[in-house]
PDB file of C-alpha atoms in Angstrom:
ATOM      1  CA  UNK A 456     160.891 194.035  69.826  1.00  0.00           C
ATOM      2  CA  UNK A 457     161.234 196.850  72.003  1.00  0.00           C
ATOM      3  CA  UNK A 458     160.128 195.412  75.643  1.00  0.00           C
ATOM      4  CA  UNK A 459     160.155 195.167  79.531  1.00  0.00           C
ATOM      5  CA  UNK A 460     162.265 192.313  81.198  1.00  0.00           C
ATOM      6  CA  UNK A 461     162.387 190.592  84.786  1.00  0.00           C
ATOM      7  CA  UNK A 462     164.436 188.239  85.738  1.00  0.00           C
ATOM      8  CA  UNK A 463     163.853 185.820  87.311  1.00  0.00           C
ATOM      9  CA  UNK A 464     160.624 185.014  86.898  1.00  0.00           C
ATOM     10  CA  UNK A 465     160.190 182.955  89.749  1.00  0.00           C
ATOM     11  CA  UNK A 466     161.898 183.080  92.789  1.00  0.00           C
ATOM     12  CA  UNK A 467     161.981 181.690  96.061  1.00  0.00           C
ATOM     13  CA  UNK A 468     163.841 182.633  99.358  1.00  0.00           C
ATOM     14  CA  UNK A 469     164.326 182.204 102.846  1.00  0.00           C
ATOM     15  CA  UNK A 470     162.731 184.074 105.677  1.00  0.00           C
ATOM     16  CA  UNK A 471     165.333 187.019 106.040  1.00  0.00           C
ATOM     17  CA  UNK A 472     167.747 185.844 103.118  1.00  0.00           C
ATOM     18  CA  UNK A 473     168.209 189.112 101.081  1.00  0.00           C
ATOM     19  CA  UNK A 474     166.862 188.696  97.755  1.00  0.00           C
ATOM     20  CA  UNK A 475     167.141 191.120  94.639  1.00  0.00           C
ATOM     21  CA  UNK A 476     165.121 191.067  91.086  1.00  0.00           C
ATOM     22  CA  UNK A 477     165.907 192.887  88.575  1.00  0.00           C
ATOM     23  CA  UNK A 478     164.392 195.090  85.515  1.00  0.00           C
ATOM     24  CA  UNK A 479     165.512 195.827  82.074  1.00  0.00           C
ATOM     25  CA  UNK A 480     163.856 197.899  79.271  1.00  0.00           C
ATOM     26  CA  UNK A 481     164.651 198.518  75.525  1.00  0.00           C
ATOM     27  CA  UNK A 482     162.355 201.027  75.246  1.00  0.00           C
ATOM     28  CA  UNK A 483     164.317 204.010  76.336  1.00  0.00           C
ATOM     29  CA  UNK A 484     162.235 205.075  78.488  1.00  0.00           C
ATOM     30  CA  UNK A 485     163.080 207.772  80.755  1.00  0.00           C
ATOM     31  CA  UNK A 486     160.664 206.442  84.249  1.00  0.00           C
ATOM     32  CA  UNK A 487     160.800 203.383  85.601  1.00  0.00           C
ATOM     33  CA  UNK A 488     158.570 201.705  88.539  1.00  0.00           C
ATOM     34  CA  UNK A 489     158.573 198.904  91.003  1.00  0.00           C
ATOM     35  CA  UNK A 490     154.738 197.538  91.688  1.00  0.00           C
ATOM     36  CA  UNK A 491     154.380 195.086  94.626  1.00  0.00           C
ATOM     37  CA  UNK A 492     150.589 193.095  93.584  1.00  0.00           C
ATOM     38  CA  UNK A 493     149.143 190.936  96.001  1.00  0.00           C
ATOM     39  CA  UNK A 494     146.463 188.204  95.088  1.00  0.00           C
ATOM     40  CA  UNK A 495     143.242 189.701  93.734  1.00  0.00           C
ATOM     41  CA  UNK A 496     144.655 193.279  95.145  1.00  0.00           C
ATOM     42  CA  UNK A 497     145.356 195.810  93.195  1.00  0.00           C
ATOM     43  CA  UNK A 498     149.109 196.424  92.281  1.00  0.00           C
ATOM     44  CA  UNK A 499     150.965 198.977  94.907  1.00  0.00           C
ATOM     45  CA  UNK A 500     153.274 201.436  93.424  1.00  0.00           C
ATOM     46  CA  UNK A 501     156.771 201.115  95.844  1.00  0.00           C
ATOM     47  CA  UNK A 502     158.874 203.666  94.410  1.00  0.00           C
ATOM     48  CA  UNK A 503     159.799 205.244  90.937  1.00  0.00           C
ATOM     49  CA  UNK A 504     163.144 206.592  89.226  1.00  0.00           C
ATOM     50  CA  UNK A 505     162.315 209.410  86.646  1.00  0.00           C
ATOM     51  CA  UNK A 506     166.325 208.865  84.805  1.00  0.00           C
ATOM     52  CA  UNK A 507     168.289 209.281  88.734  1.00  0.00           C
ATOM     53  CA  UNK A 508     165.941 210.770  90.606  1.00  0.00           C
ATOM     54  CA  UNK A 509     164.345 208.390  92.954  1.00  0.00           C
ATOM     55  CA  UNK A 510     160.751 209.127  94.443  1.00  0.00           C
ATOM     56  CA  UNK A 511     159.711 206.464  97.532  1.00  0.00           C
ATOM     57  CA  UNK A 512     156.298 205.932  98.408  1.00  0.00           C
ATOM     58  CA  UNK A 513     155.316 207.412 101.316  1.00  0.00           C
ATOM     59  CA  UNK A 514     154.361 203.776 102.928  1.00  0.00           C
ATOM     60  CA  UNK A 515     156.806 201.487 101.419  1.00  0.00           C
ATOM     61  CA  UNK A 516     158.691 199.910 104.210  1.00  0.00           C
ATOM     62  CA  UNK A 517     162.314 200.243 104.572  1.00  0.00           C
ATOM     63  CA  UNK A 518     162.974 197.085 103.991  1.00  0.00           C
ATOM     64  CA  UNK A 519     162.731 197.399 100.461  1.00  0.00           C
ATOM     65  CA  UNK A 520     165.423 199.990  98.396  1.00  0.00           C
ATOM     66  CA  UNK A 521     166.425 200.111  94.746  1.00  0.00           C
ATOM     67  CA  UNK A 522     168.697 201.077  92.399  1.00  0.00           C
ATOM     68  CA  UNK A 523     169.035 201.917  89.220  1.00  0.00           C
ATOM     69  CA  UNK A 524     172.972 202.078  87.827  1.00  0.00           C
ATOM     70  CA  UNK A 525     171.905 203.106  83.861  1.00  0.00           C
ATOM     71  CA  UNK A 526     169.399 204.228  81.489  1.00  0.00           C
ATOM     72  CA  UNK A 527     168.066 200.130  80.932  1.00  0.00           C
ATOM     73  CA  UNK A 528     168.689 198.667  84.654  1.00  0.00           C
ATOM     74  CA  UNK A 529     166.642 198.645  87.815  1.00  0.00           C
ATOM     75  CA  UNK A 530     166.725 196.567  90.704  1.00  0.00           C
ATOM     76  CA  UNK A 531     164.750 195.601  93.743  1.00  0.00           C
ATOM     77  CA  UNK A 532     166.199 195.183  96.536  1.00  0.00           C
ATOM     78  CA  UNK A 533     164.446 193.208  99.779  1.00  0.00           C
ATOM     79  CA  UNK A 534     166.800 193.108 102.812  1.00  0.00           C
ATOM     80  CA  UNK A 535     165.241 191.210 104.891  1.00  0.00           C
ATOM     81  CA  UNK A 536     161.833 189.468 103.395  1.00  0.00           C
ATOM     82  CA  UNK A 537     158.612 188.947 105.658  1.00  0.00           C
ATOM     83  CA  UNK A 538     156.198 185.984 104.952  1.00  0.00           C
ATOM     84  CA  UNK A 539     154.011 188.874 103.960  1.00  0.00           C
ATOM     85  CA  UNK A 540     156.670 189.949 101.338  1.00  0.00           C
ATOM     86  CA  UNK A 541     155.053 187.201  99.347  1.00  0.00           C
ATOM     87  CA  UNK A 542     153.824 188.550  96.011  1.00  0.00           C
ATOM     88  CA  UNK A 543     154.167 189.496  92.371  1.00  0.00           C
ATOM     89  CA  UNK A 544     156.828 191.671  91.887  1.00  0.00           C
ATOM     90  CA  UNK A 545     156.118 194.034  88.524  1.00  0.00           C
ATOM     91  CA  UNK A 546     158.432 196.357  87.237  1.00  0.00           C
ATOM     92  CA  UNK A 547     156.996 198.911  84.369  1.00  0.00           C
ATOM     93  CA  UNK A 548     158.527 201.856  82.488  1.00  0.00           C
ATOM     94  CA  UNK A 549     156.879 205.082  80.803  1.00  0.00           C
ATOM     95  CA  UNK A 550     157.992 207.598  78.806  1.00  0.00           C
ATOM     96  CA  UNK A 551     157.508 210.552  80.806  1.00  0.00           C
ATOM     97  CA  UNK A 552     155.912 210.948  84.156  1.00  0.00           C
ATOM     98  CA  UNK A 553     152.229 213.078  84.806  1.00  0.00           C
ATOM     99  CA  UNK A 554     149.522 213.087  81.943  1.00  0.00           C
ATOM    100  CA  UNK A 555     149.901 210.764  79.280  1.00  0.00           C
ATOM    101  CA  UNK A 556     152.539 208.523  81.103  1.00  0.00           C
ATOM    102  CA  UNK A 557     151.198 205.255  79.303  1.00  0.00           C
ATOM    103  CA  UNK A 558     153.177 202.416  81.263  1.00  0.00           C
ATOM    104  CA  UNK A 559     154.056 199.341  80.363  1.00  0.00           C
ATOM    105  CA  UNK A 560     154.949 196.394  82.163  1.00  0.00           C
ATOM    106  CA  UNK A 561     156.961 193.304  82.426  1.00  0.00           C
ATOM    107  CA  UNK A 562     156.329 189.831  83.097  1.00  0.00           C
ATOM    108  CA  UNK A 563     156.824 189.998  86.882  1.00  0.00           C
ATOM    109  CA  UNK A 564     158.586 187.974  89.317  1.00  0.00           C
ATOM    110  CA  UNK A 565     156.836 185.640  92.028  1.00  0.00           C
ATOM    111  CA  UNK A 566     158.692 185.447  95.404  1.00  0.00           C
ATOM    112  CA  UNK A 567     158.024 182.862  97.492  1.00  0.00           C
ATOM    113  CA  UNK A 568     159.086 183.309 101.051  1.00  0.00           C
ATOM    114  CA  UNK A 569     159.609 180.398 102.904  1.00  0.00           C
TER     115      UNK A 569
ATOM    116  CA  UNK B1013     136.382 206.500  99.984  1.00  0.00           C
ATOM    117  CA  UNK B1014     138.506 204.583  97.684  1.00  0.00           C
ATOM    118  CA  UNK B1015     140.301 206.690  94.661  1.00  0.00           C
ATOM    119  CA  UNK B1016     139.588 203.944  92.054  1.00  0.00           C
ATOM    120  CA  UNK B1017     136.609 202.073  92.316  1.00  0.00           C
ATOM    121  CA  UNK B1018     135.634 199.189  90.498  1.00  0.00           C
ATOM    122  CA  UNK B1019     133.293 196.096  90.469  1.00  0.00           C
ATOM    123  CA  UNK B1020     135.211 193.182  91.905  1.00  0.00           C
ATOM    124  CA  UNK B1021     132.493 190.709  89.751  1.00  0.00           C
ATOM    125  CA  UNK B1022     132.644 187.930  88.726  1.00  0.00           C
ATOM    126  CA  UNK B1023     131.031 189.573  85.948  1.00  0.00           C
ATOM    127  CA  UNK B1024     129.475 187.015  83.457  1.00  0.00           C
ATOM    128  CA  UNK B1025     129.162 187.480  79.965  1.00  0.00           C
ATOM    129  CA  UNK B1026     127.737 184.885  77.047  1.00  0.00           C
ATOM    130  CA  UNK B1027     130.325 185.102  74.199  1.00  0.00           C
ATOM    131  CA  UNK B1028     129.523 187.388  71.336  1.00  0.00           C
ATOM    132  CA  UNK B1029     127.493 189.640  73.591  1.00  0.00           C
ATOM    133  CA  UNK B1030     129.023 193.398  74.866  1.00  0.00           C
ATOM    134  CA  UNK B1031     131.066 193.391  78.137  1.00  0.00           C
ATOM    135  CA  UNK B1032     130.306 196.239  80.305  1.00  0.00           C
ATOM    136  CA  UNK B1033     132.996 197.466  82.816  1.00  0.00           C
ATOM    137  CA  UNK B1034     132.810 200.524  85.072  1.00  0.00           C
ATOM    138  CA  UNK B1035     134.890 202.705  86.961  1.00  0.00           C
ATOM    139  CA  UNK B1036     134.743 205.693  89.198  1.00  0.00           C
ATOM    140  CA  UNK B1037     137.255 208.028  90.317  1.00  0.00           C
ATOM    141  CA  UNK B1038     137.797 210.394  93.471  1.00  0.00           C
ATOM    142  CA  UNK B1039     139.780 212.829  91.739  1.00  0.00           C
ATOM    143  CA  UNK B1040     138.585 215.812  89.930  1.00  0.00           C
ATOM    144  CA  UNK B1041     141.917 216.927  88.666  1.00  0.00           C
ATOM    145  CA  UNK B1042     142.696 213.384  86.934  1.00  0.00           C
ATOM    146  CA  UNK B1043     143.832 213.663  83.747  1.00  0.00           C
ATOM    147  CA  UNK B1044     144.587 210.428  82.146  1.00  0.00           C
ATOM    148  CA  UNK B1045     142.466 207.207  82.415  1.00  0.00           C
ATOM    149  CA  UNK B1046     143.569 203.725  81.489  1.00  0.00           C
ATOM    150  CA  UNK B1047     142.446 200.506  81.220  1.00  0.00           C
ATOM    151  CA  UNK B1048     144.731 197.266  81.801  1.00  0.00           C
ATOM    152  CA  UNK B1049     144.169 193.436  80.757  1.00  0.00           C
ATOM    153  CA  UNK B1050     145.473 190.935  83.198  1.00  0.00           C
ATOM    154  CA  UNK B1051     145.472 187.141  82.962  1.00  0.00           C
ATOM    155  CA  UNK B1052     145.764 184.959  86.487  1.00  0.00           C
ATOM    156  CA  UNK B1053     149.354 185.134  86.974  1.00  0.00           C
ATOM    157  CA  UNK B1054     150.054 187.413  83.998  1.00  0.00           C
ATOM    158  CA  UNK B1055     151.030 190.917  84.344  1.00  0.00           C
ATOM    159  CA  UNK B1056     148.743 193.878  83.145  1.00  0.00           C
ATOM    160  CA  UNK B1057     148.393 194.810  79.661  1.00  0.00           C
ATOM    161  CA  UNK B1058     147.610 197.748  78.649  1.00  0.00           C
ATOM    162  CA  UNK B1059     144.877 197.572  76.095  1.00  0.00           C
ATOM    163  CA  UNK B1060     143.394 201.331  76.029  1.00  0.00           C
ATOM    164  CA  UNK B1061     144.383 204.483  77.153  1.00  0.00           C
ATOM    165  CA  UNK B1062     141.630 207.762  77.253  1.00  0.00           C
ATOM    166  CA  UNK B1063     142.708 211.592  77.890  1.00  0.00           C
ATOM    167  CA  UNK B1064     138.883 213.365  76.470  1.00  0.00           C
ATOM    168  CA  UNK B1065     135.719 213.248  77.278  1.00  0.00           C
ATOM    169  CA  UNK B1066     133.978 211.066  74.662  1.00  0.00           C
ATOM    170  CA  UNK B1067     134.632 208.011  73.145  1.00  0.00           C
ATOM    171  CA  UNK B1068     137.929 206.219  71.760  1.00  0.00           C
ATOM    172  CA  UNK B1069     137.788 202.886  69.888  1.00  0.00           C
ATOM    173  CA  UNK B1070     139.978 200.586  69.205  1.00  0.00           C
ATOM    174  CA  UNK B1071     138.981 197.031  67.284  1.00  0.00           C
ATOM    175  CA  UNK B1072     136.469 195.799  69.892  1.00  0.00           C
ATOM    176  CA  UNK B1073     137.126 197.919  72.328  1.00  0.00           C
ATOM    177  CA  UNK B1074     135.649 201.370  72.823  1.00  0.00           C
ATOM    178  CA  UNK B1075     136.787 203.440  76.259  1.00  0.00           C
ATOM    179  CA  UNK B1076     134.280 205.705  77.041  1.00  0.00           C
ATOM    180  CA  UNK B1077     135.217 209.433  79.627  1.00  0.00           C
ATOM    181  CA  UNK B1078     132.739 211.875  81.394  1.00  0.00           C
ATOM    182  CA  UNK B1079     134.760 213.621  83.939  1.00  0.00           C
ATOM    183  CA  UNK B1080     131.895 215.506  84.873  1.00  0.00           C
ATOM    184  CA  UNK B1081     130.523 212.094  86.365  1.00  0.00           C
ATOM    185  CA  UNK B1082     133.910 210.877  87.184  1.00  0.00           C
ATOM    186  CA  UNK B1083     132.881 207.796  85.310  1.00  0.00           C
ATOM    187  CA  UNK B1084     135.276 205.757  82.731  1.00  0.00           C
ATOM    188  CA  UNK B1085     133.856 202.809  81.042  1.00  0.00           C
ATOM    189  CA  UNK B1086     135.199 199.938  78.569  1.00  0.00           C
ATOM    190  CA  UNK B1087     133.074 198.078  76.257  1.00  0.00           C
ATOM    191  CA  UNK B1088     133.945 194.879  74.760  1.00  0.00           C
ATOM    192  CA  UNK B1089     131.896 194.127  71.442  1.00  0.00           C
ATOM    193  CA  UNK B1090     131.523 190.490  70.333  1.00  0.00           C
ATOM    194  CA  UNK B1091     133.397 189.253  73.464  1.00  0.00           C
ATOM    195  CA  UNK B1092     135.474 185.809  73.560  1.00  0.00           C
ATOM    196  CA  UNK B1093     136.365 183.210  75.596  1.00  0.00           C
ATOM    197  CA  UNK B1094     139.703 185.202  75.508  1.00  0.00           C
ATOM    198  CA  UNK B1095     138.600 187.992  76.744  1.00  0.00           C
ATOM    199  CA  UNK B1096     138.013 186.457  80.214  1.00  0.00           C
ATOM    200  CA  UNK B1097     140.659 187.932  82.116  1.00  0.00           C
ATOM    201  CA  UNK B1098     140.687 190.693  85.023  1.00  0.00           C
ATOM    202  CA  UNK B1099     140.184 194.567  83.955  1.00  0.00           C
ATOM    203  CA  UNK B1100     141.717 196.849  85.914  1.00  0.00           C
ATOM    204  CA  UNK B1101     141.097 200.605  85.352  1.00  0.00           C
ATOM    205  CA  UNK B1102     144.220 203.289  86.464  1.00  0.00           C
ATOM    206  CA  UNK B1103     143.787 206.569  86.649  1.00  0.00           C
ATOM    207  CA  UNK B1104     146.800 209.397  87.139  1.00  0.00           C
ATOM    208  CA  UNK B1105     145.484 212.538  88.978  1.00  0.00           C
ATOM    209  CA  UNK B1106     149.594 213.703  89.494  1.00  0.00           C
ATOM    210  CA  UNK B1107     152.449 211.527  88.389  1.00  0.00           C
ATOM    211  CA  UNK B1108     151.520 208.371  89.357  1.00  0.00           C
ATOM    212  CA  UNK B1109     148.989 205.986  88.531  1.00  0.00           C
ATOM    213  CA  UNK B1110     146.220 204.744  91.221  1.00  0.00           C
ATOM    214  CA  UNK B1111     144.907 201.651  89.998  1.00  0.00           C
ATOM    215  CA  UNK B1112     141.504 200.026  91.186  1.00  0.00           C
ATOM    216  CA  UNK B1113     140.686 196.036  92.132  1.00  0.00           C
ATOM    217  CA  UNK B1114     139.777 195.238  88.903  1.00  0.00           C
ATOM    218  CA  UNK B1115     136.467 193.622  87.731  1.00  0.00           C
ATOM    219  CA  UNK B1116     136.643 189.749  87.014  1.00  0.00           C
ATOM    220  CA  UNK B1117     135.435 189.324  83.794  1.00  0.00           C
ATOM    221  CA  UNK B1118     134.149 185.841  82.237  1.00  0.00           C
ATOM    222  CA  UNK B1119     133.112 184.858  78.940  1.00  0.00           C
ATOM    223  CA  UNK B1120     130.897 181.998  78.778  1.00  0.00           C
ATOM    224  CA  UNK B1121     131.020 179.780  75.267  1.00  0.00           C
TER     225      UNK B1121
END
């Protein structure tokens, strides 16, 4: 089945200890997003790639980047993690951006910050 | 003014009745409406997606549009204990979506 995946699904880290989680899709889909949800908040849209082309939120804080090396990879990057990095990390992909981009998402990663 | 605005709830519901859940919108121009299914500690689901005025149906859900009110709505018909989950409602007026709180939503056996 064509789907989203995170890995890991749980992870926990150090105050300041660099941390990456990761994002891969079967779907072939051309966008792919990086959601930061908090409890009972709504999720927060970080940044996008639409195939290379990267698009940052205009209030994501530097501390977090991404990359994405190929069609089916993207990563999240946290250099330096805050206690109030704590959160659901959700990656999602669409097909296209604008009207119409359905998205669908993975099962998220949980960081702990400790 | 929030650009997504929902009913946090807890929103109560006796199974086998119709869930009700609401959303407005700040953004004339939007285009494309959706409406997402999360479980605690689940990620969202998408379970219906809207782009006319009207009404769409899917099994026991129907999504309901008036962009003249700004208003999209999702009914749930016969509603069960598995429904009880948190609805949120997205809405893309450019390229990305803006998603709102989500209403709590609980089915009572």
């Amino acid at each position: 089945d064509a789907m989203v995946i995170q890995n890991p699904r749980y992870q926990v880290t150090q105050f300041g200890k660099p941390v990456t989680l990761s994002c891969s899709q079967t779907l072939n889909h051309n966008v792919m997003y990086w959601y930061q949800q908090k409890s009972s908040q709504a999720p927060k849209l970080l940044f996008h790639y639409y195939d290379k082309d990267f698009n940052n939120e205009a209030d994501t804080p530097d501390n977090f980047q991404s990359r994405r090396p190929n069609t089916s990879f993207c990563f999240l990057d946290i250099r330096s993690p805050g206690l109030g990095d704590a959160a659901m990390y959700l990656c999602a992909t669409s097909l296209r951006l604008g009207v119409y981009n359905e998205q669908f998402f993975g099962p998220g990663t949980r960081l702990t910050v400790l | 003014q929030k650009e997504v605005e929902q009913n946090s709830g807890p929103l109560s519901v006796p199974e086998g009745a119709i869930a009700s859940l609401n959303c407005t919108y700040s953004d004339r121009g939007s285009q494309s409406f959706f409406w997402y299914r999360q479980y605690s500690g689940k990620s969202p689901e998408l379970i219906m997606s809207i782009y006319s005025n009207g009404d769409k149906e899917d099994g026991r859900f129907t999504a309901q549009l008036n962009k003249a009110s700004q208003y999209v709505s999702l009914l749930i018909r016969d509603s069960q204990p598995s429904d009880s989950a948190t609805y949120l409602c997205a809405v893309c007026p450019s390229t990305s979506l803006v998603f709102g709180q989500g209403t709590r939503l609980t089915i009572n056996p």
